[in-house]
Amino acid sequence: MTLPPEPPADAPRNFPPSHLTPADGAAATIGVAPEQVEAVSEAGARRGRILAWGLWDWGSAAFNAVVTTFVFTVYLTSESFGPTGTVEAQLGWALAIAGLLIAVLAPITGQRSDTSGRRKLWLAVNTYIVVALTLAMFFVLPAPEYLLLGLFLVAAGNVFFEFAGVNYNAMLVQVSTPRSIGKVSGFGWGMGYVGGIVLLLIVYFGFIQPEVGLFGVTGDEGLDVRVTMVVSAIWFGLFALPVLLAVPEYRNPAAIDRGKVGFFASYARLGRDIARLWKEQRDTVWFLLASAVFRDGLAGVFTFGGVLAASVFGFSAGEVIIFAIAANVVAGISTIAVGALDDRLGAKPVIITALVGLVISGLVIFLLHDGGQLVFWTAGLALCLFVGPAQSASRTFLARLIPPGREGEVFGLYATTGRAVSFLAPTAFALFVTIGGAPYFGILGIVLVIALGLVLLIPVKAAPVRR
């Protein structure tokens, strides 16, 4: 039997059903007519759609950078809510519970968005639930009796943010080609970091640094942080709109032909799909497992980085934000730059190099923690140099392996495998803090998780790079 010629590497991966116009085509698959590929390749709308897609990452910095890393979790683990060490551990347990919920539900939500052809709808629903939860953080006053509310809002926000991310990541193959997927993924992550820089500058100079900020906001009753949550909610809500308006819904015929099933029947279908993946694409399964571990370590770097800066190295709330701005500059530049290497060398070398760099940088912070803020500035920025490329390349590694029409489901598995072990970094952090009796021991727990993920990744085979 003669196989159809392999499409050009600059042809998008999934071509839409025939009733859509070429301009609505987001991707092409093996065997499409050359004139269709050419039409899609020349469609002027693609760059605009890439920008619109990347703006969701830009807006998501409101949750990633402001809520879970540098502002709200630092506020929530301050002495106003309880003794140092105790509140950090409680944050870790709350995030571990959130991870369990994501592990159980994420692949089902992804699978159902594939078969319903409503990927964009569910991206919108989950995004704006996160916006609402962020807005509700305004009501968390700096007192121990508000700690439970704050922990609930952070944990619930993580759950729905991950659900939104499943659908957002699945759209990567709609706005990229095999030749450009690394650049596009890196652009998205880079936009997230740049968005974080801009938003952190706004909230720092507008509300947190001045004694009296914009609109007369002061630090009394944590008002500066609480108003920052309102600004963050508006920021995410606005910048999530372009992808919903500019990128067309993509209904893969193969996915829709599978038909919808009930909620519990979805788990039976999921089990069959995983068994088929194991039989036909075993490296995909191994990568899901390996990446689950090291991505949880990466999440730990972000989640506990600001907490450690404040509790171990004596950073004030304002100094944490200044560090966050510098960290986002470093991470954004490295992520966008390394996207080109991803397309040229493949995702695996990028991930391995980044994980080795993270392990070394984390150990330096732990061993030299008595060296003061200079140590955290130096080794902490080194951590940021590697985190972004590891995240972006992990997304492209998987996207190159996914069978067309199952992006939502497999990226749901990506979220699930990550969250199935998402107790690792928070638990390791909390356990090492409890055993060591000081917050800086938590660094060892995060490093251990990253190192384990690196070991699991080494034997996994990557898809060939299309040039």
Coordinates of C-alpha atoms in Angstrom, one line a residue:
M1 CA 0.0 0.0 0.0
T2 CA 1.3 3.5 -0.9
L3 CA 1.2 5.9 1.9
P4 CA 0.0 9.5 1.3
P5 CA 2.8 12.0 1.1
E6 CA 3.7 13.7 4.4
P7 CA 2.4 17.3 4.4
P8 CA 4.7 20.3 4.6
A9 CA 6.0 21.1 8.1
D10 CA 4.4 24.6 7.8
A11 CA 1.0 23.1 7.3
P12 CA -1.3 23.2 10.4
R13 CA -2.0 19.9 12.0
N14 CA -5.8 19.7 12.0
F15 CA -7.7 20.8 9.0
P16 CA -11.4 21.7 9.6
P17 CA -14.4 20.1 8.1
S18 CA -15.0 20.9 4.4
H19 CA -17.9 23.3 5.1
L20 CA -15.5 25.8 6.7
T21 CA -13.6 28.3 4.6
P22 CA -9.8 28.1 4.3
A23 CA -9.6 31.2 6.5
D24 CA -11.3 29.3 9.3
G25 CA -8.9 26.5 9.0
A26 CA -6.6 26.3 12.0
A27 CA -4.6 23.2 11.0
A28 CA -4.1 20.4 8.5
T29 CA -3.5 16.7 8.8
I30 CA -1.8 14.1 6.7
G31 CA -3.4 13.6 3.3
V32 CA -5.1 16.9 2.7
A33 CA -5.1 18.4 -0.7
P34 CA -2.1 20.6 -1.4
E35 CA -4.3 23.5 -2.4
Q36 CA -6.1 23.4 1.0
V37 CA -2.7 23.4 2.8
E38 CA -1.6 26.4 0.7
A39 CA -4.8 28.2 1.4
V40 CA -4.5 27.8 5.1
S41 CA -0.7 28.7 5.0
E42 CA -1.5 31.9 3.3
A43 CA -4.4 32.9 5.5
G44 CA -3.7 36.3 6.9
A45 CA -5.8 35.6 10.0
R46 CA -3.3 33.2 11.6
R47 CA -1.0 35.7 13.1
G48 CA -3.9 37.5 14.6
R49 CA -5.2 34.3 16.1
I50 CA -1.8 33.4 17.5
L51 CA -1.8 36.9 19.2
A52 CA -5.3 36.4 20.5
W53 CA -4.4 33.0 21.8
G54 CA -1.3 34.3 23.5
L55 CA -3.3 37.1 25.2
W56 CA -5.0 34.5 27.3
D57 CA -1.6 33.6 28.7
W58 CA -1.0 37.3 29.2
G59 CA -4.2 37.6 31.2
S60 CA -3.6 34.4 33.1
A61 CA -0.6 36.1 34.8
A62 CA -3.2 37.6 37.1
F63 CA -3.8 34.2 38.6
N64 CA -0.4 32.6 38.2
A65 CA 1.8 35.5 39.2
V66 CA -0.4 37.7 41.4
V67 CA -2.7 35.2 43.2
T68 CA -0.7 32.0 43.6
T69 CA 2.9 33.2 43.6
F70 CA 3.8 36.7 44.6
V71 CA 0.9 38.6 46.3
F72 CA -2.1 36.7 47.6
T73 CA -0.4 33.5 48.9
V74 CA 2.4 35.7 50.4
Y75 CA -0.4 37.7 52.1
L76 CA -2.2 34.6 53.2
T77 CA 0.9 33.1 54.8
S78 CA 1.8 36.2 56.7
E79 CA 1.7 36.3 60.5
S80 CA -1.7 38.0 60.4
F81 CA -3.3 34.6 59.6
G82 CA -1.2 32.4 62.0
P83 CA 2.3 31.4 63.1
T84 CA 5.1 31.0 60.5
G85 CA 5.5 27.4 59.4
T86 CA 1.9 26.5 60.3
V87 CA 0.1 28.6 57.6
E88 CA 2.7 27.6 54.9
A89 CA 1.9 23.9 55.7
Q90 CA -1.9 24.6 55.6
L91 CA -1.5 26.2 52.2
G92 CA 0.3 23.1 51.0
W93 CA -2.4 20.8 52.2
A94 CA -5.1 23.0 50.6
L95 CA -3.4 22.8 47.2
A96 CA -2.9 19.1 47.6
I97 CA -6.7 18.7 48.0
A98 CA -7.3 20.8 44.9
G99 CA -4.9 18.7 43.0
L100 CA -6.9 15.5 43.9
L101 CA -10.1 17.1 42.4
I102 CA -8.3 18.1 39.2
A103 CA -6.8 14.6 38.9
V104 CA -10.3 13.0 39.0
L105 CA -12.1 15.5 36.8
A106 CA -9.7 17.0 34.2
P107 CA -9.6 14.3 31.6
I108 CA -13.3 13.9 31.6
T109 CA -13.9 17.7 31.0
G110 CA -11.3 17.6 28.2
Q111 CA -12.9 14.5 26.6
R112 CA -16.4 16.0 26.7
S113 CA -15.2 19.3 25.2
D114 CA -13.7 17.3 22.3
T115 CA -16.8 15.3 21.6
S116 CA -19.2 18.2 22.0
G117 CA -17.1 20.6 19.8
R118 CA -17.4 23.2 22.5
R119 CA -13.8 23.6 23.6
K120 CA -14.0 27.4 23.4
L121 CA -17.2 27.5 25.5
W122 CA -15.7 25.5 28.3
L123 CA -12.5 27.7 28.1
A124 CA -14.8 30.7 28.7
V125 CA -16.8 29.1 31.5
N126 CA -13.8 28.0 33.5
T127 CA -11.9 31.2 32.9
Y128 CA -14.7 33.4 34.3
I129 CA -15.2 31.2 37.3
V130 CA -11.5 31.8 38.1
V131 CA -12.2 35.6 37.6
A132 CA -15.1 35.4 40.1
L133 CA -13.0 33.5 42.7
T134 CA -10.2 36.0 42.3
L135 CA -12.7 38.9 42.8
A136 CA -14.0 37.2 46.0
M137 CA -10.5 37.3 47.5
F138 CA -11.2 41.0 48.2
F139 CA -13.2 39.8 51.2
V140 CA -10.3 37.9 52.9
L141 CA -9.3 40.2 55.7
P142 CA -6.0 39.8 57.5
A143 CA -7.2 37.8 60.5
P144 CA -6.9 34.0 61.4
E145 CA -10.7 33.5 61.0
Y146 CA -10.4 34.4 57.3
L147 CA -7.6 31.9 56.6
L148 CA -10.1 29.1 55.7
L149 CA -11.9 31.3 53.2
G150 CA -8.6 32.4 51.6
L151 CA -7.4 28.8 51.3
F152 CA -10.7 27.7 49.8
L153 CA -10.6 30.5 47.2
V154 CA -6.9 29.7 46.2
A155 CA -7.7 26.0 46.0
A156 CA -10.9 26.4 44.0
G157 CA -9.2 28.9 41.7
N158 CA -6.5 26.3 41.0
V159 CA -9.1 23.7 40.1
F160 CA -11.0 25.8 37.6
F161 CA -7.8 27.4 36.3
E162 CA -6.5 23.9 35.4
F163 CA -9.8 23.1 33.7
A164 CA -9.5 26.2 31.6
G165 CA -5.9 25.4 30.8
V166 CA -6.9 22.0 29.4
N167 CA -9.0 23.6 26.7
Y168 CA -6.5 26.4 26.2
N169 CA -3.6 24.0 25.7
A170 CA -5.7 21.9 23.3
M171 CA -6.0 25.0 21.1
L172 CA -2.3 25.1 20.5
V173 CA -2.5 22.8 17.5
Q174 CA -5.2 25.1 16.0
V175 CA -3.0 28.1 15.9
S176 CA 0.4 26.5 15.1
T177 CA 2.1 24.2 12.6
P178 CA 4.5 21.3 13.2
R179 CA 7.3 23.6 12.2
S180 CA 6.3 26.5 14.4
I181 CA 4.7 24.8 17.4
G182 CA 7.7 25.4 19.7
K183 CA 7.8 29.1 18.8
V184 CA 4.0 29.5 19.3
S185 CA 4.0 27.7 22.6
G186 CA 7.0 29.7 23.8
F187 CA 5.3 32.9 22.6
G188 CA 2.3 32.0 24.7
W189 CA 4.3 31.3 27.9
G190 CA 6.4 34.4 27.2
M191 CA 3.3 36.5 26.9
G192 CA 2.3 35.2 30.3
Y193 CA 5.5 36.3 31.8
V194 CA 5.4 39.7 30.1
G195 CA 1.8 40.1 31.3
G196 CA 2.9 39.3 34.8
I197 CA 5.6 42.1 34.6
V198 CA 3.1 44.7 33.5
L199 CA 0.4 43.7 36.0
L200 CA 2.9 43.5 38.9
L201 CA 4.3 47.0 38.0
I202 CA 0.7 48.3 38.1
V203 CA -0.2 46.8 41.4
Y204 CA 3.1 47.5 43.0
F205 CA 3.4 51.2 42.2
G206 CA -0.4 51.8 42.2
F207 CA -1.3 50.1 45.5
I208 CA 1.3 48.2 47.4
Q209 CA 4.4 50.4 47.5
P210 CA 2.9 53.9 48.2
E211 CA 1.6 54.6 51.7
V212 CA -1.5 56.0 50.0
G213 CA -2.0 54.4 46.6
L214 CA -4.5 55.0 43.8
F215 CA -8.0 55.8 44.8
G216 CA -6.7 56.5 48.4
V217 CA -6.0 52.8 49.0
T218 CA -3.7 52.1 52.0
G219 CA -2.3 48.9 53.7
D220 CA -4.9 49.1 56.5
E221 CA -6.8 45.8 56.8
G222 CA -4.8 44.5 53.9
L223 CA -6.7 46.8 51.6
D224 CA -3.8 47.2 49.2
V225 CA -3.6 43.4 48.5
R226 CA -7.4 43.0 48.5
V227 CA -7.8 45.7 45.9
T228 CA -5.0 44.1 43.9
M229 CA -7.2 41.0 43.7
V230 CA -10.0 43.1 42.1
V231 CA -7.6 44.6 39.6
S232 CA -6.3 41.1 38.8
A233 CA -9.8 39.7 38.2
I234 CA -10.6 42.5 35.8
W235 CA -7.2 42.0 34.0
F236 CA -7.8 38.3 33.4
G237 CA -11.4 38.8 32.4
L238 CA -10.5 41.4 29.7
F239 CA -7.5 39.6 28.2
A240 CA -9.4 36.3 28.0
L241 CA -11.8 37.8 25.5
P242 CA -9.6 37.9 22.3
V243 CA -9.1 34.2 22.1
L244 CA -12.9 33.7 22.5
L245 CA -13.7 36.2 19.8
A246 CA -10.9 35.6 17.2
V247 CA -10.1 31.9 17.2
P248 CA -13.0 29.9 15.6
E249 CA -14.4 26.9 17.3
Y250 CA -12.8 23.7 15.9
R251 CA -15.0 20.6 15.7
N252 CA -12.9 17.7 14.7
P253 CA -15.1 15.2 12.7
A254 CA -13.4 12.2 14.3
A255 CA -14.0 13.5 17.8
I256 CA -17.6 14.4 17.2
D257 CA -18.4 11.1 15.5
R258 CA -17.5 9.4 18.8
G259 CA -20.6 11.0 20.3
K260 CA -21.2 12.2 23.8
V261 CA -21.8 9.7 26.7
G262 CA -22.9 10.2 30.2
F263 CA -20.6 11.5 32.9
F264 CA -19.8 8.2 34.5
A265 CA -19.6 6.4 31.1
S266 CA -16.9 8.9 30.2
Y267 CA -14.6 7.2 32.7
A268 CA -15.2 3.8 31.0
R269 CA -14.3 5.5 27.6
L270 CA -11.3 7.1 29.2
G271 CA -10.1 3.7 30.4
R272 CA -10.4 2.3 26.9
D273 CA -8.6 5.3 25.4
I274 CA -5.7 5.0 27.9
A275 CA -5.4 1.3 27.1
R276 CA -5.2 2.1 23.4
L277 CA -2.6 4.8 24.0
W278 CA -0.6 2.3 26.0
K279 CA -0.8 -0.2 23.2
E280 CA -0.2 2.2 20.3
Q281 CA 1.7 5.2 21.7
R282 CA 3.4 4.0 24.9
D283 CA 5.9 6.8 24.9
T284 CA 3.0 9.2 25.2
V285 CA 1.9 7.5 28.4
W286 CA 5.4 7.4 29.8
F287 CA 5.8 11.1 29.1
L288 CA 2.5 11.9 30.8
L289 CA 3.8 10.1 33.9
A290 CA 7.3 11.7 33.8
S291 CA 6.0 15.2 33.1
A292 CA 3.4 14.8 35.9
V293 CA 6.2 14.6 38.4
F294 CA 8.5 17.4 37.1
R295 CA 5.6 19.7 36.4
D296 CA 4.5 19.4 39.9
G297 CA 8.0 20.4 41.0
L298 CA 7.8 23.4 38.6
A299 CA 4.4 24.4 40.2
G300 CA 6.0 24.2 43.6
V301 CA 8.7 26.7 42.5
F302 CA 6.0 29.2 41.6
T303 CA 3.6 28.4 44.5
F304 CA 6.2 28.6 47.3
G305 CA 8.8 30.9 45.8
G306 CA 7.2 34.1 47.1
V307 CA 6.5 32.5 50.4
L308 CA 10.2 31.5 50.8
A309 CA 11.4 34.9 49.8
A310 CA 9.3 36.5 52.6
S311 CA 9.7 33.9 55.3
V312 CA 13.3 32.8 54.8
F313 CA 15.1 35.8 53.2
G314 CA 13.3 38.6 54.8
F315 CA 11.7 40.2 51.7
S316 CA 9.0 42.7 52.4
A317 CA 5.7 42.4 50.4
G318 CA 7.0 45.2 48.1
E319 CA 10.4 43.5 47.7
V320 CA 8.7 40.3 46.8
I321 CA 6.9 42.1 43.9
I322 CA 10.1 43.7 42.7
F323 CA 11.8 40.3 42.6
A324 CA 8.7 39.0 40.8
I325 CA 9.0 41.6 38.1
A326 CA 12.7 40.7 37.6
A327 CA 11.8 37.0 37.6
N328 CA 9.2 37.5 34.9
V329 CA 11.6 39.5 32.7
V330 CA 14.2 36.7 32.9
A331 CA 11.6 33.9 32.4
G332 CA 9.8 35.7 29.6
I333 CA 13.0 36.3 27.6
S334 CA 14.3 32.8 28.1
T335 CA 11.0 31.1 27.2
I336 CA 10.5 33.1 24.0
A337 CA 14.1 32.6 22.9
V338 CA 14.2 28.9 23.7
G339 CA 11.0 28.3 21.6
A340 CA 13.2 28.5 18.5
L341 CA 15.5 25.8 19.9
D342 CA 12.5 23.6 20.6
D343 CA 11.6 23.7 16.9
R344 CA 15.1 23.0 15.9
L345 CA 16.4 20.5 18.4
G346 CA 13.2 19.1 19.9
A347 CA 11.5 19.5 23.2
K348 CA 13.3 16.8 25.2
P349 CA 16.8 18.4 25.2
V350 CA 15.2 21.6 26.2
I351 CA 13.4 20.0 29.1
I352 CA 16.3 18.0 30.4
T353 CA 18.7 21.0 30.3
A354 CA 16.1 23.1 32.2
L355 CA 15.4 20.5 34.9
V356 CA 19.2 20.0 35.6
G357 CA 19.5 23.8 35.9
L358 CA 16.5 23.9 38.3
V359 CA 18.0 21.2 40.5
I360 CA 21.3 23.0 40.8
S361 CA 19.8 26.4 41.4
G362 CA 17.4 25.0 44.1
L363 CA 20.3 23.3 45.9
V364 CA 22.3 26.6 45.9
I365 CA 19.4 28.4 47.5
F366 CA 19.1 25.7 50.2
L367 CA 22.8 25.4 51.0
L368 CA 23.4 29.2 51.0
H369 CA 20.2 30.3 52.6
D370 CA 22.1 32.1 55.4
G371 CA 23.7 34.3 52.7
G372 CA 20.8 36.7 52.7
Q373 CA 18.8 38.3 49.9
L374 CA 21.7 38.3 47.4
V375 CA 21.6 34.5 47.3
F376 CA 17.9 34.5 46.6
W377 CA 18.3 37.2 43.9
T378 CA 21.0 35.2 42.2
A379 CA 19.9 31.6 42.4
G380 CA 16.2 32.6 42.3
L381 CA 16.6 34.3 39.0
A382 CA 18.5 31.3 37.8
L383 CA 15.5 29.2 38.6
C384 CA 13.3 31.5 36.6
L385 CA 15.7 31.2 33.6
F386 CA 14.8 27.4 33.4
V387 CA 11.2 27.2 34.6
G388 CA 9.5 28.8 31.6
P389 CA 11.4 26.8 28.9
A390 CA 10.6 23.5 30.8
Q391 CA 6.9 24.4 30.9
S392 CA 6.6 25.5 27.3
A393 CA 8.7 22.5 25.9
S394 CA 6.6 20.1 27.9
R395 CA 3.5 21.4 26.2
T396 CA 5.0 21.0 22.7
F397 CA 6.5 17.6 23.5
L398 CA 3.0 16.3 24.1
A399 CA 1.2 18.3 21.3
R400 CA 3.5 16.6 18.8
L401 CA 2.3 13.1 20.0
I402 CA -1.5 13.6 20.3
P403 CA -3.8 11.8 17.8
P404 CA -5.8 14.5 15.9
G405 CA -9.2 15.1 17.4
R406 CA -8.2 14.0 20.9
E407 CA -6.3 17.2 22.0
G408 CA -8.7 18.1 24.8
E409 CA -8.8 14.5 26.2
V410 CA -5.0 14.0 26.1
F411 CA -4.3 17.5 27.6
G412 CA -6.9 16.5 30.2
L413 CA -4.8 13.5 30.9
Y414 CA -1.8 15.8 31.0
A415 CA -3.6 17.8 33.7
T416 CA -4.7 14.7 35.5
T417 CA -1.4 12.9 35.6
G418 CA 0.1 16.2 36.8
R419 CA -2.6 16.5 39.4
A420 CA -2.7 12.8 40.3
V421 CA 0.8 13.4 41.8
S422 CA 0.2 17.1 42.6
F423 CA 0.3 16.2 46.2
L424 CA 4.1 15.6 45.8
A425 CA 5.4 19.1 45.8
P426 CA 3.0 20.5 48.4
T427 CA 3.4 17.4 50.6
A428 CA 7.2 17.3 50.2
F429 CA 7.4 21.0 51.0
A430 CA 5.1 20.6 54.0
L431 CA 6.9 17.5 55.2
F432 CA 10.4 18.9 54.9
V433 CA 9.3 22.1 56.7
T434 CA 7.7 20.0 59.5
I435 CA 10.7 17.8 59.9
G436 CA 13.3 20.5 59.5
G437 CA 11.4 23.0 61.7
A438 CA 12.1 25.9 59.3
P439 CA 10.5 27.0 56.0
Y440 CA 13.8 26.8 54.0
F441 CA 13.8 23.0 54.4
G442 CA 10.9 23.0 52.0
I443 CA 13.3 23.8 49.2
L444 CA 14.7 20.3 49.4
G445 CA 11.3 18.8 49.0
I446 CA 10.7 20.7 45.7
V447 CA 14.2 19.9 44.4
L448 CA 13.6 16.2 45.1
V449 CA 10.4 16.2 43.1
I450 CA 12.1 17.9 40.1
A451 CA 15.0 15.5 40.2
L452 CA 12.6 12.5 40.3
G453 CA 10.8 13.8 37.2
L454 CA 14.1 14.2 35.4
V455 CA 15.1 10.6 36.0
L456 CA 11.7 9.4 34.7
L457 CA 11.9 11.5 31.6
I458 CA 15.4 10.3 30.4
P459 CA 14.2 7.0 28.8
V460 CA 11.1 8.5 27.1
K461 CA 11.4 8.7 23.3
A462 CA 10.3 12.0 21.7
A463 CA 8.5 12.5 18.4
P464 CA 10.8 13.5 15.5
V465 CA 11.2 17.2 14.9
R466 CA 9.6 18.4 11.6
R467 CA 11.8 20.8 9.6

